[in-house]
Coordinates of C-alpha atoms in Angstrom, one line a residue:
Chain P
M71 CA -0.3 -0.1 0.1
L72 CA 1.2 3.3 -0.7
T73 CA 1.1 6.0 1.8
R74 CA 0.5 9.6 0.4
R75 CA 4.0 10.5 0.8
S76 CA 5.3 7.4 -1.0
L77 CA 3.1 8.3 -3.7
L78 CA 4.9 11.7 -3.7
I79 CA 8.1 10.2 -4.4
A80 CA 6.8 8.0 -6.9
T81 CA 5.5 10.2 -8.7
L82 CA 8.5 12.7 -8.5
P83 CA 10.2 11.7 -11.3
L84 CA 7.3 12.5 -13.9
A85 CA 6.9 15.7 -12.3
A86 CA 10.8 16.3 -13.0
A87 CA 11.2 15.0 -17.0
P88 CA 7.7 15.6 -18.5
V89 CA 6.9 13.4 -21.5
P90 CA 6.0 15.2 -24.6
G91 CA 2.4 15.5 -25.6
W92 CA 3.3 13.6 -28.9
L93 CA 4.7 10.6 -26.7
R94 CA 1.7 9.3 -25.1
P95 CA -0.4 7.5 -26.6
A96 CA -3.6 8.7 -27.3
R97 CA -6.1 6.5 -25.6
A98 CA -4.1 4.7 -22.3
Q99 CA -3.9 6.3 -19.3
S100 CA -0.4 5.0 -17.7
P101 CA -1.2 3.9 -14.1
A102 CA 0.9 6.4 -12.7
Q103 CA -1.1 10.0 -14.1
A104 CA -4.5 7.7 -13.5
T105 CA -3.3 7.4 -9.8
Q106 CA -2.4 11.2 -9.4
F107 CA -5.6 11.9 -11.1
I108 CA -7.3 10.0 -8.3
D109 CA -5.5 11.8 -5.9
Q110 CA -6.3 15.4 -7.2
T111 CA -9.9 14.4 -7.3
A112 CA -10.0 12.2 -3.9
K113 CA -8.2 15.5 -2.0
Q114 CA -10.7 17.9 -3.3
L115 CA -14.0 15.5 -2.3
V116 CA -12.1 15.3 1.5
A117 CA -12.3 19.1 1.3
I118 CA -15.9 19.6 0.5
I119 CA -16.8 16.9 3.3
D120 CA -14.9 18.4 6.0
A121 CA -15.7 22.3 4.8
G122 CA -18.6 23.3 6.6
A123 CA -20.4 25.2 4.0
P124 CA -24.1 25.2 3.6
A125 CA -25.6 22.5 1.3
P126 CA -26.6 24.6 -1.5
Q127 CA -22.7 25.6 -1.8
K128 CA -21.1 21.9 -1.5
R129 CA -23.6 20.8 -4.1
A130 CA -22.6 23.5 -5.9
Q131 CA -18.6 22.2 -5.7
L132 CA -19.7 18.8 -6.0
Q133 CA -21.0 19.6 -9.5
Q134 CA -18.3 20.9 -10.4
I135 CA -15.7 17.9 -9.6
I136 CA -18.8 15.5 -11.5
D137 CA -18.6 17.6 -14.5
R138 CA -14.8 17.3 -14.7
D139 CA -13.5 14.2 -13.6
V140 CA -15.9 11.7 -14.5
A141 CA -17.4 10.2 -18.3
V142 CA -21.2 11.1 -16.6
A143 CA -22.6 10.9 -20.4
E144 CA -20.6 7.2 -21.3
V145 CA -21.3 5.8 -17.6
A146 CA -24.5 6.5 -18.3
Q147 CA -25.0 5.0 -22.1
F148 CA -23.3 1.9 -20.2
C149 CA -26.0 1.8 -17.4
L150 CA -28.6 1.8 -20.0
G151 CA -27.1 -1.0 -21.7
R152 CA -29.0 -3.1 -24.6
H153 CA -31.6 -0.3 -24.3
W154 CA -29.9 2.8 -25.4
R155 CA -30.4 1.8 -28.9
D156 CA -34.6 1.5 -28.3
A157 CA -34.3 4.9 -27.0
T158 CA -35.4 8.2 -29.3
P159 CA -32.6 10.8 -29.7
Q160 CA -34.9 12.9 -27.5
Q161 CA -34.9 10.0 -25.2
Q162 CA -31.1 9.9 -25.0
A163 CA -31.0 13.5 -23.9
D164 CA -33.1 13.4 -21.1
Y165 CA -32.2 10.1 -19.6
V166 CA -28.5 11.3 -19.2
Q167 CA -29.5 14.8 -17.9
L168 CA -31.9 12.7 -15.2
F169 CA -29.0 10.7 -15.1
H170 CA -26.6 13.2 -14.5
R171 CA -29.2 14.2 -11.4
V172 CA -29.6 11.2 -9.4
L173 CA -25.8 10.3 -9.5
L174 CA -25.5 14.3 -8.3
N175 CA -28.5 13.6 -5.6
S176 CA -27.4 10.2 -4.7
I177 CA -24.0 11.5 -3.7
A178 CA -24.7 15.0 -2.2
G179 CA -27.1 13.2 -0.2
H180 CA -24.3 10.6 1.3
L181 CA -21.6 13.2 1.8
G182 CA -22.3 13.8 5.6
D183 CA -21.6 9.9 6.3
Y184 CA -17.6 10.7 5.3
K185 CA -16.8 13.4 7.7
G186 CA -13.5 13.3 8.9
I187 CA -12.7 10.1 5.8
T188 CA -9.2 10.1 5.4
Y189 CA -7.4 7.5 2.5
T190 CA -4.9 5.6 0.8
I191 CA -4.3 4.8 -2.3
G192 CA -2.5 1.4 -3.5
R193 CA -0.7 0.4 -6.8
A194 CA -2.5 1.1 -10.1
T195 CA -3.0 -1.2 -12.8
A196 CA -3.9 -0.7 -16.3
G197 CA -6.6 -3.5 -17.7
D198 CA -9.0 -3.4 -20.9
G199 CA -11.5 -1.4 -19.2
G200 CA -9.1 1.2 -18.2
V201 CA -6.7 2.0 -15.5
Q202 CA -7.6 0.7 -11.6
V203 CA -7.2 3.0 -9.2
P204 CA -7.3 1.3 -5.7
T205 CA -7.6 2.9 -2.3
V206 CA -8.6 2.2 1.4
L207 CA -11.0 4.6 3.2
N208 CA -11.0 5.0 6.6
R209 CA -13.7 6.7 8.6
P210 CA -13.1 7.1 12.8
G211 CA -14.9 4.5 14.6
Q212 CA -15.8 2.1 11.6
P213 CA -13.6 -0.3 9.9
S214 CA -11.8 0.2 6.7
A215 CA -12.9 -0.1 3.4
N216 CA -12.0 -0.8 0.4
L217 CA -13.1 1.4 -3.1
T218 CA -11.2 1.1 -6.5
W219 CA -11.2 4.0 -9.3
L220 CA -11.6 2.8 -12.9
V221 CA -10.2 6.0 -14.7
A222 CA -9.8 5.7 -18.8
N223 CA -8.9 8.2 -21.0
V224 CA -12.6 10.1 -22.5
G225 CA -12.3 12.9 -24.8
G226 CA -8.7 13.9 -24.5
G227 CA -8.7 13.3 -20.9
P228 CA -9.0 11.0 -17.8
K229 CA -11.7 10.6 -16.6
I230 CA -13.5 8.0 -13.8
I231 CA -16.2 5.7 -15.6
D232 CA -17.0 3.3 -12.5
L233 CA -16.8 2.8 -8.7
I234 CA -15.9 -0.5 -7.2
A235 CA -16.5 -0.7 -3.4
E236 CA -16.1 -4.1 -2.0
G237 CA -15.8 -6.0 -5.2
T238 CA -19.4 -4.1 -6.5
S239 CA -18.8 -2.2 -9.3
M240 CA -21.4 1.0 -9.4
R241 CA -22.2 1.0 -13.1
L242 CA -22.6 -2.1 -13.1
T243 CA -25.0 -3.1 -10.2
Q244 CA -26.7 0.5 -12.0
R245 CA -27.3 -1.2 -15.3
S246 CA -28.6 -3.7 -13.8
D247 CA -31.3 -2.2 -12.0
Y248 CA -32.4 -0.1 -15.0
D249 CA -32.2 -3.5 -17.3
S250 CA -34.8 -5.3 -14.8
Y251 CA -36.9 -1.9 -14.4
L252 CA -37.0 -2.4 -18.3
N253 CA -37.8 -5.5 -18.9
R254 CA -40.7 -5.2 -15.9
N255 CA -42.3 -2.6 -17.7
G256 CA -42.0 -4.0 -21.6
G257 CA -38.5 -2.5 -22.7
R258 CA -40.2 1.0 -22.1
V259 CA -37.5 3.9 -22.0
Q260 CA -39.9 6.4 -21.1
A261 CA -41.7 4.4 -18.0
L262 CA -38.0 4.5 -17.2
L263 CA -37.5 8.1 -17.6
D264 CA -40.7 8.5 -15.7
A265 CA -39.5 6.8 -12.7
M266 CA -35.9 8.9 -12.8
K267 CA -37.8 11.9 -13.0
R268 CA -40.3 10.7 -9.4
Q269 CA -36.4 9.9 -8.4
A270 CA -34.4 13.0 -9.3
S271 CA -37.2 15.1 -7.5
Q272 CA -37.6 13.0 -4.7
S273 CA -34.2 13.3 -3.1
G274 CA -33.4 16.8 -5.1
Chain Q
M1280 CA -27.1 -20.4 15.2
R1281 CA -26.6 -24.0 15.1
L1282 CA -28.7 -27.2 14.9
W1283 CA -31.3 -25.1 14.0
T1284 CA -34.4 -25.7 13.1
P1285 CA -37.6 -23.6 13.0
T1286 CA -40.6 -25.3 13.0
W1287 CA -42.1 -22.7 10.1
L1288 CA -38.7 -24.0 7.6
P1289 CA -41.0 -26.8 6.1
A1290 CA -43.8 -24.5 6.0
A1291 CA -42.0 -22.1 4.6
A1292 CA -40.5 -24.5 1.8
L1293 CA -43.9 -25.6 1.0
L1294 CA -45.4 -22.1 0.4
A1295 CA -41.6 -21.9 -1.7
L1296 CA -43.1 -24.8 -3.7
A1297 CA -46.4 -23.7 -3.8
I1298 CA -45.7 -20.3 -5.4
S1299 CA -43.0 -21.7 -7.6
G1300 CA -43.2 -19.9 -10.8
C1301 CA -40.7 -20.4 -13.4
A1302 CA -39.0 -16.5 -15.5
T1303 CA -40.5 -16.9 -18.8
P1304 CA -37.1 -16.4 -20.9
P1305 CA -37.1 -14.0 -24.1
P1306 CA -37.9 -15.2 -27.5
A1307 CA -34.5 -17.0 -28.7
G1308 CA -34.2 -14.2 -31.8
D1309 CA -33.9 -11.5 -29.1
K1310 CA -30.0 -12.9 -28.9
E1311 CA -28.8 -9.7 -27.0
A1312 CA -31.9 -10.0 -24.6
L1313 CA -32.0 -13.9 -24.4
A1314 CA -27.5 -12.9 -23.3
D1315 CA -29.2 -10.9 -20.2
Y1316 CA -31.0 -13.4 -19.4
R1317 CA -28.5 -16.2 -19.1
Q1318 CA -26.3 -14.0 -17.5
T1319 CA -28.5 -12.9 -14.8
N1320 CA -29.3 -16.7 -14.3
D1321 CA -32.1 -16.6 -12.2
P1322 CA -34.6 -19.0 -13.5
L1323 CA -36.9 -18.9 -10.3
E1324 CA -37.0 -15.1 -10.4
P1325 CA -40.9 -15.2 -9.8
T1326 CA -40.7 -17.7 -6.5
N1327 CA -37.3 -15.5 -5.5
R1328 CA -39.4 -11.8 -5.5
V1329 CA -42.4 -13.4 -3.5
L1330 CA -39.7 -14.6 -0.7
F1331 CA -37.9 -11.2 -1.3
A1332 CA -41.2 -9.5 -0.5
V1333 CA -41.9 -11.8 2.5
A1334 CA -38.5 -11.4 3.8
N1335 CA -38.5 -7.6 3.8
G1336 CA -41.7 -7.3 5.6
F1337 CA -40.2 -9.7 8.5
N1338 CA -37.5 -7.3 8.5
E1339 CA -40.0 -4.2 8.2
V1340 CA -42.3 -5.2 11.3
V1341 CA -39.5 -7.5 13.2
I1342 CA -36.0 -7.4 12.7
R1343 CA -35.8 -3.6 12.1
P1344 CA -37.5 -2.5 15.1
L1345 CA -35.3 -4.8 17.0
A1346 CA -32.0 -3.5 15.5
V1347 CA -33.1 0.2 15.9
G1348 CA -34.0 -0.6 19.8
Y1349 CA -30.4 -2.2 19.8
V1350 CA -28.5 0.4 17.9
N1351 CA -30.3 3.4 20.1
A1352 CA -29.6 1.3 23.7
V1353 CA -26.9 -0.3 23.8
P1354 CA -23.7 2.3 23.3
Q1355 CA -21.0 1.7 20.0
V1356 CA -18.4 0.5 22.0
V1357 CA -20.4 -2.1 23.8
R1358 CA -21.5 -3.2 20.1
S1359 CA -18.1 -3.6 18.8
H1360 CA -17.0 -6.1 21.8
V1361 CA -21.2 -7.9 21.2
H1362 CA -19.5 -8.3 17.4
N1363 CA -15.7 -9.4 18.2
V1364 CA -17.6 -12.1 20.6
L1365 CA -19.9 -13.7 18.2
A1366 CA -17.1 -13.0 15.5
N1367 CA -14.8 -15.0 17.6
L1368 CA -17.2 -17.9 18.1
N1369 CA -17.3 -18.0 14.1
T1370 CA -13.5 -19.1 14.1
P1371 CA -13.4 -22.8 14.2
T1372 CA -15.7 -22.3 11.4
I1373 CA -13.3 -20.0 9.1
L1374 CA -10.1 -22.1 10.2
A1375 CA -11.9 -25.3 9.0
N1376 CA -12.7 -23.4 5.4
D1377 CA -8.7 -21.6 5.3
M1378 CA -7.5 -25.1 5.3
M1379 CA -9.9 -26.9 3.5
Q1380 CA -9.6 -24.2 0.6
G1381 CA -5.6 -24.7 1.0
K1382 CA -4.7 -21.5 2.2
P1383 CA -1.9 -22.0 4.9
Q1384 CA -1.5 -18.3 5.2
R1385 CA -4.7 -17.3 6.3
A1386 CA -5.4 -20.8 8.1
G1387 CA -2.3 -19.5 10.3
T1388 CA -3.6 -16.0 11.0
T1389 CA -7.1 -17.9 12.0
L1390 CA -5.2 -20.0 13.9
M1391 CA -3.5 -17.0 16.0
R1392 CA -6.5 -15.1 16.0
L1393 CA -8.7 -17.5 17.8
L1394 CA -6.0 -18.7 20.2
I1395 CA -5.2 -14.4 21.2
N1396 CA -8.5 -13.2 21.4
T1397 CA -9.7 -16.4 23.4
T1398 CA -6.8 -15.9 25.8
A1399 CA -5.8 -12.2 25.5
G1400 CA -9.0 -10.9 23.8
I1401 CA -11.0 -12.5 26.8
G1402 CA -13.4 -14.9 25.0
G1403 CA -13.2 -12.6 22.0
I1404 CA -14.9 -9.6 23.5
F1405 CA -11.3 -7.4 22.6
D1406 CA -10.4 -7.8 18.9
V1407 CA -6.9 -7.9 20.3
A1408 CA -5.6 -9.9 17.2
A1409 CA -5.9 -7.5 14.7
G1410 CA -3.9 -4.9 16.4
L1411 CA -1.2 -7.1 16.4
G1412 CA -1.4 -8.0 12.6
Y1413 CA -4.0 -10.8 12.3
P1414 CA -7.0 -9.2 10.9
E1415 CA -10.5 -10.5 10.2
H1416 CA -11.3 -12.3 7.2
S1417 CA -14.4 -14.4 6.5
S1418 CA -14.4 -17.8 5.2
D1419 CA -17.3 -20.1 4.4
F1420 CA -18.0 -23.7 2.9
G1421 CA -19.8 -22.1 0.3
E1422 CA -16.2 -20.1 -0.6
T1423 CA -14.7 -23.5 -0.5
L1424 CA -17.2 -25.4 -3.1
A1425 CA -16.2 -22.5 -5.5
I1426 CA -12.3 -23.0 -5.0
W1427 CA -12.9 -26.7 -5.7
G1428 CA -14.3 -25.6 -8.7
V1429 CA -18.7 -25.9 -8.1
P1430 CA -20.3 -23.6 -10.2
E1431 CA -22.5 -21.4 -8.1
G1432 CA -26.0 -22.3 -9.8
P1433 CA -28.9 -20.0 -10.2
F1434 CA -29.7 -17.1 -8.2
L1435 CA -32.1 -18.1 -5.1
Y1436 CA -33.4 -15.5 -2.5
L1437 CA -34.3 -17.8 0.1
P1438 CA -35.6 -17.3 4.1
I1439 CA -33.1 -16.3 6.8
L1440 CA -30.4 -16.7 4.2
G1441 CA -32.0 -13.6 2.0
P1442 CA -29.9 -13.4 -1.5
T1443 CA -28.3 -16.8 -2.1
D1444 CA -27.8 -19.8 -4.6
P1445 CA -27.4 -23.7 -4.2
R1446 CA -23.5 -23.3 -3.4
D1447 CA -23.8 -21.1 -0.9
A1448 CA -26.8 -22.8 0.6
I1449 CA -25.3 -26.0 1.2
G1450 CA -22.1 -24.5 2.5
Y1451 CA -24.5 -22.6 5.0
G1452 CA -25.6 -25.8 5.9
V1453 CA -21.6 -27.5 5.9
D1454 CA -20.7 -24.6 8.6
I1455 CA -23.4 -25.3 10.7
A1456 CA -21.9 -29.0 11.0
L1457 CA -18.1 -27.5 11.2
S1458 CA -18.8 -25.4 14.2
P1459 CA -18.2 -27.1 17.7
E1460 CA -21.0 -25.7 19.4
T1461 CA -23.0 -27.7 16.7
W1462 CA -21.7 -30.4 18.8
L1463 CA -21.0 -28.8 22.3
L1464 CA -24.0 -27.4 22.9
T1465 CA -27.0 -29.8 22.7
T1466 CA -29.5 -29.7 25.7
G1467 CA -32.7 -27.8 26.2
P1468 CA -30.6 -25.0 28.3
E1469 CA -27.9 -25.0 25.8
M1470 CA -30.1 -25.2 22.6
D1471 CA -31.9 -21.6 24.4
L1472 CA -27.8 -20.4 24.6
E1473 CA -28.0 -21.1 20.7
Y1474 CA -30.9 -19.3 19.9
A1475 CA -30.3 -16.1 21.7
Q1476 CA -26.7 -16.5 19.9
F1477 CA -28.5 -16.8 16.7
G1478 CA -30.9 -13.7 17.3
L1479 CA -28.5 -11.5 18.5
Y1480 CA -26.3 -12.5 15.8
I1481 CA -29.0 -11.6 12.7
I1482 CA -29.3 -8.5 14.8
D1483 CA -25.8 -7.6 14.9
I1484 CA -25.7 -7.8 10.9
Y1485 CA -28.6 -6.4 10.2
A1486 CA -27.6 -3.2 12.8
D1487 CA -24.6 -2.7 10.8
L1488 CA -26.0 -3.4 7.2
M1489 CA -29.3 -1.3 7.8
P1490 CA -27.4 2.1 6.5
D1491 CA -27.0 0.3 3.8
L1492 CA -29.8 -1.3 3.3
D1493 CA -32.0 1.2 3.2
K1494 CA -29.9 3.4 0.8
V1495 CA -30.4 0.4 -2.0
Q1496 CA -34.8 0.4 -1.2
Q1497 CA -34.8 4.1 -1.5
Q1498 CA -32.3 4.5 -4.6
A1499 CA -32.8 1.2 -6.5
L1500 CA -35.6 1.0 -8.8
D1501 CA -36.1 -2.4 -8.9
P1502 CA -34.3 -3.2 -5.3
Y1503 CA -34.7 -6.9 -5.8
A1504 CA -32.8 -6.9 -8.9
T1505 CA -29.9 -4.4 -7.4
F1506 CA -29.7 -6.7 -4.7
R1507 CA -29.1 -9.4 -6.5
S1508 CA -26.7 -8.2 -8.3
L1509 CA -24.8 -6.5 -5.5
Y1510 CA -25.0 -10.5 -4.0
R1511 CA -23.1 -11.8 -6.9
Q1512 CA -20.7 -9.1 -7.6
H1513 CA -19.8 -9.1 -3.6
R1514 CA -19.2 -13.1 -3.8
H1515 CA -17.4 -13.6 -6.8
A1516 CA -15.1 -10.2 -5.7
Q1517 CA -14.1 -12.7 -2.2
I1518 CA -13.8 -15.7 -3.8
D1519 CA -11.7 -13.9 -6.3
A1520 CA -9.9 -12.8 -3.4
I1521 CA -8.9 -15.8 -1.7
R1522 CA -8.1 -17.6 -5.3
N1523 CA -5.0 -15.2 -5.9
D1524 CA -3.7 -14.7 -2.3
H1525 CA -0.7 -16.4 -3.1
A1526 CA 0.9 -15.3 0.3
A1527 CA 3.3 -17.3 2.1
T1528 CA 2.8 -19.0 5.5
S1529 CA 4.9 -16.3 7.1
P1530 CA 2.5 -13.5 8.1
D1531 CA 3.0 -10.0 6.3
H1532 CA 4.2 -8.0 9.4
W1533 CA 7.0 -10.5 10.0
Y1534 CA 8.5 -9.3 7.2
P1535 CA 7.9 -5.1 6.9
E1536 CA 9.9 -4.3 4.0
R1537 CA 8.1 -6.5 1.5
P1538 CA 7.1 -4.7 -1.2
P1539 CA 2.8 -5.5 -1.1
A1540 CA 2.2 -8.8 -2.8
Q1541 CA 0.4 -8.3 -6.2

């Protein structure tokens, strides 16, 4: 397990000798880059959690981070699976927008649970779907939890495309939820959109 | 929790048979839908959903009030000691499974936990072993069967066990047989102790999981499908973690300078 300090040391050569842009592969993220990216994002999230800002302000800050660091549209499309093609362009657009709102609500609603959180970053590994960056979250008075971030190059920069908590992938779980809901509602995408609208207005 | 044969379990099994229905597979022409159906591997979905609804009702009416009362009445410190004692009582079962899985390092850790926590930890009240470099891990016969190459089979939702599959349900029964308590506590008053322990075990687990269960119930459009997916993924991750644990027999902290095994 890397500590912050050893992480800093590990990434120092990167900072000292930047690789020219044309040498970097266009699609792949290196494990070191992905680790640095996640450390940066996680630091900002911890800062938002620990600062005593009022809820609407926290939410706005959180939205900024999500918009910048999460490939929301791609994750949304993944979560709709084979039903994406059944949706009209308008439904697709509505769906991505609703997905964004539901995601923001869900994260904003649970920020309070993570007060006083610290984390350590493990050794990142590159795989087919992207680079996996494992972290261990420590909350006061609670057992530590494993959270792995999946990072891929989307739109020219590193983006988070999945979170894997104790072995469970958030996008796979969400996909299975939507798929089952759609199958039980005759595969009508509009039924899913209506349910998501109710969900977004309830908790937002 | 051992040798535990409630009179209504056969009744529940009969109910399950009575309402047993099979999920209708999508038409063969729809290849993607068919692939999804196979991957979900839940041919008893209609029955499972009924049992899921029954279990939810039971949880809401019986288990939740008990768990809420337990959390409100008993301070966190005491609850964690209760958890430690229950975990320590389960250690022989974990040890047997670690060995059957052919994982000497994990078995060694479990044996040290049993010895240290039962003695220095005063019957398991204090988890002294974790602080000495022997952290808790789970291990059950469902996992052992998986390591031996037994497939998981279709998804099941059963009373008491909740989300499971035939491999894990059989594993649960074998774990009961593996526990020394099953064979040591056999007379009337001792059985009462076992029932009390099982009750506390359920409340302990539920109190711990309650916030997460509530989140899924609130946020999922189809909580049943979400629990099914979460259960499967979590089990696969646990089994992969055991399969990929090739650590040598000496505990990590004996050689702190060694780079992390990956």
